[in-house]
Tab-separated table of N, CA and C in Angstrom:
chain	number	residue	atom	x	y	z
X	1	UNK	N	188.347	101.795	160.148
X	1	UNK	CA	188.371	100.785	161.327
X	1	UNK	C	187.968	99.575	161.326
X	2	UNK	N	189.088	98.401	161.020
X	2	UNK	CA	188.321	97.118	160.817
X	2	UNK	C	188.980	95.949	161.646
X	3	UNK	N	188.089	95.146	162.279
X	3	UNK	CA	188.952	93.743	162.196
X	3	UNK	C	188.669	92.932	161.135
X	4	UNK	N	188.085	93.072	160.280
X	4	UNK	CA	188.367	92.363	158.707
X	4	UNK	C	189.748	92.929	157.970
X	5	UNK	N	190.463	91.997	158.476
X	5	UNK	CA	192.159	92.216	157.945
X	5	UNK	C	192.096	92.268	156.837
X	6	UNK	N	191.551	90.647	156.282
X	6	UNK	CA	192.018	90.441	155.086
X	6	UNK	C	191.274	90.952	153.982
X	7	UNK	N	190.031	91.712	153.890
X	7	UNK	CA	189.054	92.296	152.874
X	7	UNK	C	189.951	93.269	153.092
X	8	UNK	N	190.127	94.387	153.973
X	8	UNK	CA	190.673	95.505	153.481
X	8	UNK	C	192.269	95.576	153.201
X	9	UNK	N	192.995	94.333	153.559
X	9	UNK	CA	194.356	94.397	152.719
X	9	UNK	C	194.197	94.087	151.553
X	10	UNK	N	193.373	93.286	151.058
X	10	UNK	CA	192.683	93.297	149.676
X	10	UNK	C	192.284	94.550	148.911
X	11	UNK	N	191.548	95.611	149.918
X	11	UNK	CA	190.959	96.754	148.999
X	11	UNK	C	192.349	97.441	148.888
X	12	UNK	N	192.895	97.564	149.754
X	12	UNK	CA	194.558	98.443	149.611
X	12	UNK	C	194.906	98.289	148.948
X	13	UNK	N	195.290	96.742	148.443
X	13	UNK	CA	196.129	96.494	147.117
X	13	UNK	C	195.187	97.202	145.566
X	14	UNK	N	194.020	96.943	145.469
X	14	UNK	CA	192.827	97.091	144.580
X	14	UNK	C	192.943	98.932	144.344
X	15	UNK	N	192.519	99.535	145.873
X	15	UNK	CA	192.713	101.127	145.427
X	15	UNK	C	193.533	101.722	146.508
X	16	UNK	N	194.803	101.730	146.435
X	16	UNK	CA	195.865	102.171	147.165
X	16	UNK	C	195.554	103.855	147.241
X	17	UNK	N	194.689	104.492	147.172
X	17	UNK	CA	194.540	106.158	147.323
X	17	UNK	C	193.025	105.942	148.291
X	18	UNK	N	192.861	105.443	149.266
X	18	UNK	CA	191.757	105.106	150.026
X	18	UNK	C	192.139	106.595	151.006
X	19	UNK	N	191.519	106.629	152.020
X	19	UNK	CA	191.544	108.015	152.690
X	19	UNK	C	192.260	107.272	154.662
X	20	UNK	N	192.543	105.648	154.402
X	20	UNK	CA	193.312	105.600	155.672
X	20	UNK	C	192.667	103.720	156.167
X	21	UNK	N	193.348	103.074	156.418
X	21	UNK	CA	192.656	101.895	157.119
X	21	UNK	C	193.733	101.599	158.285
X	22	UNK	N	192.780	101.840	159.157
X	22	UNK	CA	193.413	101.071	160.690
X	22	UNK	C	193.000	99.856	161.061
X	23	UNK	N	193.531	98.812	160.720
X	23	UNK	CA	193.038	96.993	161.283
X	23	UNK	C	193.800	96.761	162.936
X	24	UNK	N	193.016	96.124	162.962
X	24	UNK	CA	193.139	96.033	164.738
X	24	UNK	C	192.980	94.329	164.552
X	25	UNK	N	193.739	94.035	165.749
X	25	UNK	CA	193.405	92.660	166.177
X	25	UNK	C	192.313	92.915	167.086
X	26	UNK	N	191.341	91.557	167.132
X	26	UNK	CA	190.296	91.631	168.725
X	26	UNK	C	190.825	91.912	169.726
X	27	UNK	N	190.101	92.854	170.530
X	27	UNK	CA	190.683	93.084	171.860
X	27	UNK	C	189.483	93.320	172.627
X	28	UNK	N	188.873	92.707	173.816
X	28	UNK	CA	187.708	93.092	174.350
X	28	UNK	C	188.527	94.386	175.374
X	29	UNK	N	189.550	94.549	175.773
X	29	UNK	CA	190.155	95.851	176.733
X	29	UNK	C	189.688	96.758	175.784
X	30	UNK	N	189.141	97.678	175.761
X	30	UNK	CA	188.401	99.010	174.829
X	30	UNK	C	189.378	99.825	175.300
X	31	UNK	N	189.539	100.313	176.796
X	31	UNK	CA	190.384	101.369	176.356
X	31	UNK	C	192.232	100.915	175.897
X	32	UNK	N	192.457	99.806	176.515
X	32	UNK	CA	193.677	99.158	175.668
X	32	UNK	C	193.954	99.857	174.167
X	33	UNK	N	192.597	99.138	173.571
X	33	UNK	CA	192.718	99.187	172.027
X	33	UNK	C	192.435	101.102	171.834
X	34	UNK	N	191.865	101.414	172.393
X	34	UNK	CA	192.199	103.222	172.211
X	34	UNK	C	193.551	103.358	171.734
X	35	UNK	N	193.937	103.120	173.159
X	35	UNK	CA	195.062	103.936	173.392
X	35	UNK	C	196.338	103.197	172.486
X	36	UNK	N	195.912	102.225	171.703
X	36	UNK	CA	196.933	101.578	170.965
X	36	UNK	C	196.777	102.145	169.702
X	37	UNK	N	195.612	102.468	169.357
X	37	UNK	CA	194.939	103.107	168.114
X	37	UNK	C	195.445	104.450	167.794
X	38	UNK	N	195.207	105.270	169.205
X	38	UNK	CA	195.803	106.328	169.463
X	38	UNK	C	197.500	106.520	169.112
X	39	UNK	N	198.289	105.831	169.632
X	39	UNK	CA	199.768	105.514	169.792
X	39	UNK	C	200.007	105.685	168.150
X	40	UNK	N	199.449	104.377	167.482
X	40	UNK	CA	199.431	104.259	166.374
X	40	UNK	C	199.147	105.742	165.009
X	41	UNK	N	198.282	105.870	165.585
X	41	UNK	CA	197.944	107.312	164.323
X	41	UNK	C	198.888	108.573	164.544
X	42	UNK	N	198.994	108.396	166.058
X	42	UNK	CA	199.631	110.164	166.556
X	42	UNK	C	200.912	109.830	165.488
X	43	UNK	N	201.410	109.039	165.265
X	43	UNK	CA	202.894	109.024	164.649
X	43	UNK	C	202.829	108.932	163.334
X	44	UNK	N	201.731	108.258	162.709
X	44	UNK	CA	201.742	109.204	161.202
X	44	UNK	C	201.259	110.697	160.848
X	45	UNK	N	202.424	111.075	159.976
X	45	UNK	CA	201.694	112.391	159.502
X	45	UNK	C	200.511	112.641	158.686
X	46	UNK	N	200.511	111.338	157.691
X	46	UNK	CA	199.134	111.484	157.081
X	46	UNK	C	198.625	110.032	157.257
X	47	UNK	N	197.149	109.691	157.058
X	47	UNK	CA	196.575	108.770	156.885
X	47	UNK	C	196.401	108.293	156.017
X	48	UNK	N	195.963	108.995	154.602
X	48	UNK	CA	195.744	108.779	153.281
X	48	UNK	C	196.906	107.486	152.619
X	49	UNK	N	196.022	106.905	152.005
X	49	UNK	CA	196.903	105.741	151.612
X	49	UNK	C	197.496	104.779	152.271
X	50	UNK	N	197.441	105.005	154.152
X	50	UNK	CA	198.423	104.015	154.232
X	50	UNK	C	197.278	103.001	155.108
X	51	UNK	N	197.628	101.705	155.620
X	51	UNK	CA	197.277	100.431	156.276
X	51	UNK	C	198.137	100.687	157.536
X	52	UNK	N	197.416	100.842	158.470
X	52	UNK	CA	198.163	100.872	160.322
X	52	UNK	C	197.561	99.949	160.408
X	53	UNK	N	198.625	99.029	160.976
X	53	UNK	CA	198.407	97.603	161.949
X	53	UNK	C	198.476	97.371	163.330
X	54	UNK	N	197.238	97.876	164.071
X	54	UNK	CA	197.386	97.689	165.617
X	54	UNK	C	197.220	96.502	166.321
X	55	UNK	N	197.868	95.987	167.108
X	55	UNK	CA	197.638	94.842	167.864
X	55	UNK	C	197.816	94.878	169.108
X	56	UNK	N	196.983	94.023	169.862
X	56	UNK	CA	196.905	94.098	171.372
X	56	UNK	C	198.206	94.683	172.129
X	57	UNK	N	199.374	93.907	171.588
X	57	UNK	CA	200.747	94.133	172.197
X	57	UNK	C	201.917	94.592	170.840
X	58	UNK	N	202.777	95.249	171.456
X	58	UNK	CA	203.599	95.593	170.674
X	58	UNK	C	203.288	96.542	169.942
X	59	UNK	N	204.705	97.333	168.889
X	59	UNK	CA	204.121	98.363	168.182
X	59	UNK	C	203.201	98.442	166.863
X	60	UNK	N	202.906	99.477	166.841
X	60	UNK	CA	201.992	99.112	165.132
X	60	UNK	C	202.796	99.132	164.388
X	61	UNK	N	202.197	98.554	163.120
X	61	UNK	CA	203.004	98.662	161.625
X	61	UNK	C	202.315	99.433	160.976
X	62	UNK	N	203.131	100.261	160.235
X	62	UNK	CA	202.685	101.392	159.382
X	62	UNK	C	203.152	100.935	157.790
X	63	UNK	N	202.406	100.744	157.086
X	63	UNK	CA	202.672	100.631	155.369
X	63	UNK	C	201.732	101.381	154.372
C-alpha cells in the first residue's frame, strides 16, 4: 500500500507480475481510508498483478 503513486505505477509497468499494489490518495481520516481500502479489495477476486486506486471519495479503480 502506498501514497507514492507515481513510482508504484511505474513499477507496475516494469514488473506486472507483482503481488498487487494499493495506491491511495492522502487521507487523514484513517477510518474512512480503511473502509475505502476494504471496499476496494473486497470486490477484487485476486490482487496479484493488479493496481487498485483508492480515493478519498468515489469508487475505487482496479486495473
